[in-house]
XYZ file of C-alpha atoms in Angstrom:
527
model
C 68.466 115.180 108.003
C 71.414 113.012 107.238
C 71.402 113.529 103.705
C 71.188 117.274 104.389
C 74.503 116.792 106.952
C 75.750 114.567 103.575
C 75.318 117.527 101.057
C 76.448 120.107 103.564
C 79.859 118.457 104.467
C 80.493 117.769 100.805
C 80.556 121.365 99.697
C 82.564 122.245 102.739
C 84.950 119.890 101.492
C 84.885 120.709 97.674
C 84.956 124.692 99.290
C 88.382 123.618 101.223
C 89.992 121.943 98.014
C 89.173 124.601 95.656
C 90.921 126.909 99.029
C 93.924 124.788 98.617
C 94.234 124.914 94.754
C 93.857 128.669 94.841
C 97.063 128.664 97.372
C 98.742 125.267 95.943
C 102.219 126.447 94.438
C 102.060 122.820 92.941
C 98.729 123.035 91.424
C 98.762 122.573 87.791
C 96.075 122.396 85.035
C 94.983 119.570 82.639
C 92.223 119.062 79.964
C 90.203 115.564 79.803
C 89.253 115.382 75.828
C 86.124 112.795 75.487
C 85.060 112.143 71.931
C 81.219 111.545 72.305
C 80.746 111.203 68.771
C 80.619 106.998 69.156
C 81.531 104.387 71.258
C 85.169 102.673 71.395
C 83.734 99.669 73.421
C 80.971 98.207 75.538
C 80.650 96.485 78.446
C 77.742 94.344 80.236
C 75.098 96.222 82.475
C 76.926 93.866 85.137
C 79.983 94.569 84.435
C 81.032 94.703 87.940
C 81.607 91.208 89.643
C 83.452 89.479 92.213
C 84.587 85.964 93.156
C 83.661 83.091 96.292
C 86.744 81.185 97.075
C 86.773 77.336 98.525
C 90.676 77.921 100.911
C 89.717 76.709 104.237
C 90.672 78.980 107.235
C 94.235 76.288 107.224
C 95.127 78.243 104.071
C 98.131 80.241 104.846
C 100.963 82.410 102.949
C 104.105 83.757 104.127
C 103.244 82.645 107.811
C 99.539 84.546 107.526
C 96.045 82.984 107.738
C 93.809 85.431 105.948
C 91.481 83.369 105.316
C 89.233 82.764 108.033
C 85.489 81.460 107.227
C 85.373 83.441 103.614
C 85.028 79.355 101.784
C 82.111 78.510 99.700
C 81.725 75.738 102.508
C 81.709 77.593 105.805
C 81.062 81.680 104.931
C 78.282 82.835 107.276
C 75.463 83.258 104.731
C 73.082 84.802 107.483
C 75.234 88.012 108.203
C 73.439 91.136 107.506
C 76.243 93.028 105.786
C 76.971 90.614 103.268
C 73.298 90.142 102.294
C 73.296 94.267 101.950
C 76.476 94.360 100.446
C 75.351 91.942 97.454
C 72.085 93.418 96.849
C 73.309 96.850 96.726
C 74.492 96.244 93.268
C 70.966 95.196 91.685
C 72.613 92.874 90.577
C 75.819 91.696 91.276
C 77.662 89.134 89.430
C 79.669 86.395 91.936
C 82.073 83.715 90.075
C 82.359 80.575 92.602
C 86.012 79.151 91.859
C 89.338 79.339 92.362
C 92.482 77.122 92.988
C 90.672 74.225 94.532
C 87.878 73.804 92.362
C 89.522 71.409 90.405
C 89.550 69.156 93.987
C 85.904 69.892 94.681
C 83.469 66.816 93.892
C 80.227 67.502 94.291
C 77.665 65.223 96.773
C 74.524 64.386 94.456
C 75.134 60.648 95.087
C 76.800 59.651 92.169
C 80.350 60.125 93.735
C 82.168 57.643 95.516
C 82.901 57.703 99.471
C 82.210 60.088 101.877
C 81.235 63.853 101.163
C 84.345 64.900 103.007
C 85.510 68.574 103.588
C 89.381 69.804 102.239
C 92.020 68.708 104.436
C 95.752 70.428 104.406
C 98.612 67.780 102.765
C 101.348 69.755 101.780
C 102.030 66.892 98.782
C 99.137 67.671 97.607
C 98.238 70.275 94.724
C 97.948 73.360 96.096
C 98.455 71.982 99.742
C 94.855 70.238 99.886
C 93.236 66.901 99.187
C 90.333 66.512 97.550
C 87.448 68.443 99.470
C 83.366 67.925 98.410
C 80.394 70.043 98.152
C 77.217 69.012 100.134
C 74.042 69.440 98.286
C 72.547 70.953 101.477
C 75.122 73.344 101.540
C 74.624 74.056 97.802
C 71.242 74.437 98.468
C 71.840 77.206 101.475
C 73.582 79.193 98.970
C 70.976 79.124 96.123
C 68.992 80.214 99.319
C 71.417 82.980 99.711
C 71.843 84.006 95.962
C 68.172 84.366 95.295
C 67.497 86.794 98.303
C 70.250 89.164 97.746
C 69.937 89.116 93.947
C 73.344 87.956 92.645
C 74.074 86.686 89.503
C 75.991 83.305 89.511
C 79.025 81.837 86.810
C 79.598 78.519 88.669
C 83.362 77.291 88.279
C 83.493 73.246 87.499
C 86.076 71.013 88.401
C 87.974 70.178 85.160
C 90.247 67.792 86.215
C 88.110 64.686 87.127
C 89.134 61.555 84.646
C 92.388 63.387 83.813
C 95.781 61.089 83.925
C 99.346 62.636 84.496
C 101.308 62.696 81.197
C 105.161 62.945 81.227
C 105.242 66.082 80.054
C 104.044 67.185 83.530
C 100.845 68.152 81.933
C 97.273 66.472 82.507
C 95.802 64.644 79.397
C 93.017 62.343 78.853
C 89.031 63.427 78.422
C 87.495 65.348 81.115
C 85.024 63.254 82.941
C 81.666 65.039 82.686
C 79.594 62.432 85.387
C 79.928 64.177 88.634
C 79.653 67.503 86.844
C 76.439 66.937 84.951
C 75.274 65.239 87.781
C 75.307 68.683 89.721
C 73.982 70.246 86.584
C 70.862 68.299 86.726
C 70.437 68.524 90.281
C 70.464 72.224 90.179
C 67.911 72.315 87.562
C 65.517 69.996 89.020
C 65.610 72.667 92.168
C 65.087 75.901 89.780
C 68.012 77.222 91.057
C 69.021 80.015 87.992
C 72.693 79.704 86.972
C 74.476 82.612 84.723
C 76.990 80.723 83.426
C 79.109 77.348 84.229
C 82.675 77.659 83.459
C 85.854 74.706 82.829
C 88.393 74.678 85.101
C 90.867 77.254 86.786
C 94.152 77.678 85.998
C 94.408 75.226 83.731
C 95.741 77.148 80.437
C 99.433 78.052 78.958
C 101.933 76.889 81.454
C 98.225 76.555 83.983
C 99.204 76.653 87.836
C 99.570 73.577 89.827
C 99.383 71.792 86.341
C 98.041 72.108 82.817
C 96.217 71.116 80.037
C 96.431 71.209 75.965
C 94.448 73.648 74.392
C 93.369 70.623 71.651
C 92.080 68.480 74.705
C 90.591 71.902 76.451
C 88.623 72.661 73.303
C 86.996 68.707 73.824
C 86.219 69.433 76.875
C 84.399 72.386 76.668
C 82.715 70.974 73.600
C 81.826 68.474 75.813
C 80.396 70.687 78.487
C 78.028 72.805 75.763
C 76.841 69.485 74.859
C 75.422 68.590 78.848
C 74.170 72.426 79.045
C 72.428 71.808 75.963
C 71.096 68.458 77.041
C 70.254 69.373 80.515
C 68.425 72.838 79.380
C 66.723 71.865 76.626
C 63.088 72.903 76.740
C 64.356 75.472 79.626
C 63.820 79.022 78.768
C 67.103 80.340 80.307
C 70.218 78.726 79.290
C 73.394 79.666 81.440
C 76.592 80.996 79.392
C 79.593 78.880 78.330
C 82.930 80.026 80.249
C 86.433 78.821 79.476
C 89.140 78.975 80.192
C 89.526 80.913 83.547
C 93.300 81.084 83.414
C 96.136 83.240 82.436
C 96.406 84.919 79.118
C 98.572 82.720 76.697
C 98.278 84.006 73.125
C 99.046 80.689 71.358
C 96.676 78.704 73.728
C 93.763 80.903 73.696
C 94.031 81.369 70.171
C 93.386 78.016 69.316
C 90.865 77.362 71.910
C 88.922 80.642 70.601
C 89.381 79.394 66.809
C 88.190 75.623 67.601
C 85.530 76.520 68.843
C 83.867 79.710 66.476
C 81.423 80.608 66.033
C 79.907 79.379 68.892
C 80.502 76.525 71.149
C 81.927 79.214 73.933
C 80.045 82.547 75.214
C 83.144 84.180 76.916
C 86.428 83.456 77.389
C 88.265 84.189 80.614
C 91.286 85.271 82.082
C 93.232 85.974 85.323
C 95.287 89.109 86.328
C 97.745 89.043 88.940
C 100.278 91.806 87.334
C 101.438 92.993 90.767
C 103.542 90.016 91.644
C 103.370 87.876 94.980
C 101.723 89.473 97.766
C 104.960 89.320 100.185
C 106.291 91.707 97.561
C 107.541 94.801 99.229
C 107.027 97.367 96.265
C 103.325 96.918 95.710
C 102.618 100.487 96.153
C 105.660 101.761 93.795
C 103.776 99.610 91.179
C 100.144 101.168 91.256
C 101.638 104.784 91.567
C 103.730 103.926 88.710
C 101.705 105.099 85.630
C 103.707 103.316 83.256
C 103.468 99.374 85.319
C 99.605 100.113 85.116
C 100.042 100.977 81.020
C 101.650 97.324 81.114
C 98.198 95.342 81.269
C 96.777 97.341 77.839
C 98.917 94.670 76.137
C 96.996 91.261 77.500
C 93.385 93.384 76.817
C 94.347 94.521 73.014
C 95.810 90.533 72.411
C 92.943 89.252 73.609
C 90.658 91.302 72.003
C 92.673 90.993 68.430
C 92.151 87.189 68.413
C 88.082 87.054 69.554
C 87.752 89.629 66.135
C 90.232 87.687 63.929
C 88.469 84.477 65.163
C 84.943 85.883 64.190
C 83.546 84.172 67.062
C 80.280 85.287 68.962
C 82.557 84.629 72.298
C 83.782 87.904 74.207
C 86.211 88.337 77.179
C 85.897 88.826 80.639
C 87.991 89.159 83.047
C 87.626 86.101 85.403
C 89.358 86.709 88.434
C 91.578 89.421 89.617
C 93.370 89.709 92.937
C 96.120 92.107 91.595
C 98.877 89.907 93.899
C 98.747 86.761 94.038
C 98.982 84.093 97.488
C 95.940 86.034 99.186
C 97.051 89.898 98.377
C 99.384 91.907 101.009
C 97.306 93.693 103.901
C 97.081 97.174 104.102
C 97.790 97.446 100.487
C 95.544 95.354 98.574
C 92.655 95.460 101.092
C 93.258 99.584 101.685
C 92.468 102.829 99.782
C 95.656 102.521 97.685
C 94.471 99.261 95.808
C 91.304 101.578 94.445
C 93.953 103.291 92.105
C 95.141 99.975 90.488
C 90.875 98.472 90.924
C 89.328 101.171 89.215
C 92.245 102.053 86.466
C 91.787 98.192 86.101
C 87.794 98.444 85.359
C 88.538 101.859 82.714
C 91.806 100.127 80.749
C 89.857 96.499 80.431
C 86.114 97.979 79.085
C 88.107 100.167 76.471
C 89.063 96.890 74.932
C 85.526 95.196 75.138
C 86.170 93.081 78.152
C 82.054 92.522 79.210
C 82.813 91.801 82.903
C 85.348 92.069 84.941
C 85.724 89.732 88.541
C 87.314 90.709 91.254
C 88.804 88.293 93.998
C 87.754 88.297 95.820
C 84.464 89.547 97.651
C 85.448 87.988 101.085
C 88.622 86.405 102.107
C 92.476 86.893 102.054
C 94.066 90.632 101.945
C 92.067 90.988 99.098
C 88.444 91.123 99.535
C 86.118 93.740 99.124
C 84.576 93.064 102.533
C 86.767 92.354 105.551
C 86.975 88.513 106.454
C 85.992 88.862 109.676
C 83.982 92.432 110.723
C 82.394 91.960 107.107
C 82.747 96.098 106.909
C 83.404 97.263 103.656
C 87.153 97.556 102.586
C 87.503 100.645 99.942
C 87.592 98.699 96.764
C 84.111 97.845 97.719
C 82.776 101.450 97.413
C 84.745 102.012 94.730
C 83.208 98.886 92.278
C 79.676 100.391 93.696
C 80.278 103.872 92.392
C 81.171 102.782 89.158
C 78.720 100.099 89.021
C 76.066 103.189 89.486
C 77.830 105.598 87.509
C 79.402 104.296 84.347
C 77.577 103.175 81.795
C 77.947 100.049 79.081
C 78.972 102.576 76.132
C 82.684 103.614 76.362
C 84.029 106.764 75.016
C 87.490 107.935 74.141
C 89.007 110.177 76.628
C 92.613 111.667 76.435
C 93.872 113.554 79.537
C 96.720 116.641 78.547
C 98.736 117.035 81.317
C 100.787 115.161 83.805
C 101.349 111.185 83.272
C 99.951 111.136 87.209
C 96.372 111.374 85.755
C 94.479 108.482 84.949
C 91.072 109.623 82.460
C 88.217 107.172 81.706
C 84.831 108.017 80.369
C 81.342 106.236 79.802
C 78.156 107.330 78.905
C 76.179 107.646 81.628
C 74.483 104.647 83.474
C 70.483 105.630 83.146
C 71.063 109.270 82.979
C 71.914 111.715 80.363
C 75.385 112.726 79.518
C 78.578 111.238 80.444
C 80.628 110.135 83.731
C 84.242 110.593 83.762
C 86.890 108.841 85.916
C 89.707 110.867 86.763
C 92.587 108.879 89.144
C 95.474 111.280 90.565
C 98.838 109.046 91.181
C 100.525 111.954 92.853
C 100.961 112.302 96.097
C 101.674 116.342 96.725
C 99.981 117.898 93.417
C 96.764 119.505 93.121
C 95.090 119.394 89.884
C 92.328 121.659 88.597
C 90.949 119.646 85.104
C 88.589 121.198 82.587
C 87.104 118.742 79.914
C 86.542 119.086 76.196
C 84.332 117.828 73.604
C 86.415 116.281 70.566
C 84.724 117.162 67.320
C 84.465 117.589 63.442
C 85.482 121.153 62.385
C 83.230 122.453 60.374
C 82.582 119.900 57.012
C 86.720 119.034 57.268
C 87.779 115.806 58.564
C 90.195 117.723 61.018
C 89.776 117.163 64.995
C 89.371 119.888 66.942
C 88.655 120.254 70.372
C 86.390 123.119 71.868
C 84.576 123.962 75.084
C 81.090 122.311 75.023
C 78.191 124.376 75.196
C 76.407 124.388 78.227
C 73.097 125.915 79.605
C 73.696 128.651 82.016
C 73.670 127.419 85.999
C 74.363 123.713 84.362
C 75.642 121.959 87.302
C 77.186 118.492 87.461
C 77.738 115.638 90.300
C 81.175 114.777 91.806
C 82.209 112.020 94.151
C 85.527 112.571 95.634
C 87.732 109.345 97.115
C 90.141 109.983 99.426
C 91.549 108.190 102.029
C 91.096 108.999 105.857
C 93.555 111.253 107.129
C 95.589 111.246 103.803
C 96.894 107.987 104.440
C 96.522 105.524 101.352
C 96.861 102.242 103.655
C 93.637 103.523 105.480
C 91.258 101.342 105.398
C 88.581 104.011 105.672
C 87.306 105.609 102.157
C 86.204 109.192 102.670
C 83.456 110.247 100.115
C 83.368 113.884 99.372
C 85.123 114.476 103.103
C 82.793 111.766 104.996
C 84.030 108.598 106.159
C 81.933 105.685 104.540
C 80.569 103.141 107.074
C 77.553 100.586 107.681
C 75.400 101.865 109.934
C 74.037 99.401 112.803
C 71.384 97.913 111.095
C 74.123 96.544 108.768
C 72.898 98.835 105.742
C 75.621 100.358 103.116
C 75.672 103.803 103.445
C 74.239 106.103 101.249
C 76.643 108.000 98.808
C 75.291 110.871 97.469
C 77.273 113.540 95.421
C 78.636 117.175 95.637
C 76.549 119.433 93.163
C 79.084 121.955 91.501
C 78.689 124.672 88.711
C 79.738 123.565 86.034
C 81.461 126.585 84.794
C 84.004 125.615 87.461
C 86.473 123.119 86.968
C 87.034 119.613 88.317
C 89.607 120.221 91.511
C 91.495 117.000 92.192
C 93.386 116.402 95.387
C 96.632 114.583 95.424
C 95.842 110.504 95.989
C 92.167 110.831 95.317
C 89.698 109.624 92.843
C 86.868 111.329 91.330
C 83.499 109.998 89.355
C 82.261 113.134 87.821
C 78.416 112.969 86.047
C 78.448 115.692 83.558
C 74.802 115.496 82.632
C 74.576 118.444 80.028
C 78.042 117.291 78.166
C 76.207 116.378 74.444
C 77.609 112.984 73.359
C 75.225 111.411 70.125
C 76.794 107.916 71.490
C 74.880 108.536 74.287
C 71.766 109.323 72.827
């Protein structure tokens, strides 16, 4: 009965949207041309990733303390919404790390002194003293990861054993002792780790401090040796990832070239291209297509370095919160942020990015879940729809019309045909979009776009995402006109599509996002 109400509601929403498009003087027409002959890139099955951080409750930015009890050390692992939110992805990749990871010691018994928590201290890097991860808490976390089916990437402290150098950087070899002890403990307990990552934001100019690329290469090789030794004979060997920092072409190139062909599995970089969370113009940047396009060069340049080096390593976005210093309330945790977030997914995937880790799953003003209520914010549902609908093969999609529509296409996930992602950044224009197939004409090499053939009565599935009451700063996302909220038992709501006659245009409301699964689109790349 609930599903029937959802479907009826969706049909009513689309009927009203089409009536609006017919009556609206500013309704525009556009064409998405999709080349289904070959994939231009590919992602991993578990492309969607999110982070869990170390920040204590007294981490504050601009007078606001937004982290609550969202730290790896104090997060309520018994919360039903938390469990169900992770489980819904089956699996969700979680990257454990952040600014304080290079100040974490592991209470395995080899570290000297008591296993003490972080203490606020303005004179210390990142504003906190060293903190400790007790093995009791590590056991609790792994019990949760096992129960929820999460895949874990753990960010290791890369500053152990370093000494300050005159140029302000940190030098000397990384001391692997404490990290190796944690890795051995983890293996002895049978905990499955998807990857071990070295360091956080120490590349290039660094954040807080930095380590030179040549030294980092030696340390990555030391991590690889440690992982190989501890996991010798083990059927599952984790990935080795680095450097988890901001892209610096010269620094990254040295790391990639000196670790080729296979001393490192994943090259990770971070993205906070919208500036500080205190910025009052973040929404303007998000709604500006030229500003959004600015990130393409980073994805392209990193892809170029990997290809030129002949390495087996692949690229991930290891952490991306958009706006640094914990984000901006009612922007980075509201509907409007899904424009940036999903555009980042689409753009990074086109450049062969295999995984994209959102900062954060919970915590700060950019969590996929609300820090206190655990209710999913709009971006949670955007990420879940991407995970369920967008397959691993990326297709070339071009939108002919206004530059305020962003268009991406993938082979559909575990289904025939393709899935389109359409993002309307315009606040007043409705768009009527038709889809064409890009192909070769006859025996010539000349390309042309044509309306693809479809059987009579063919139907597609549409998921229209809008903000409650049209307020893009709302924290409630509407799917086909119905609010997405968890039910009383903490379960994630069903996300049912509206079924639409394939002969009709895709109608996109102002300030909205549409996923359209088109099963009848013939794409040889997807077969």
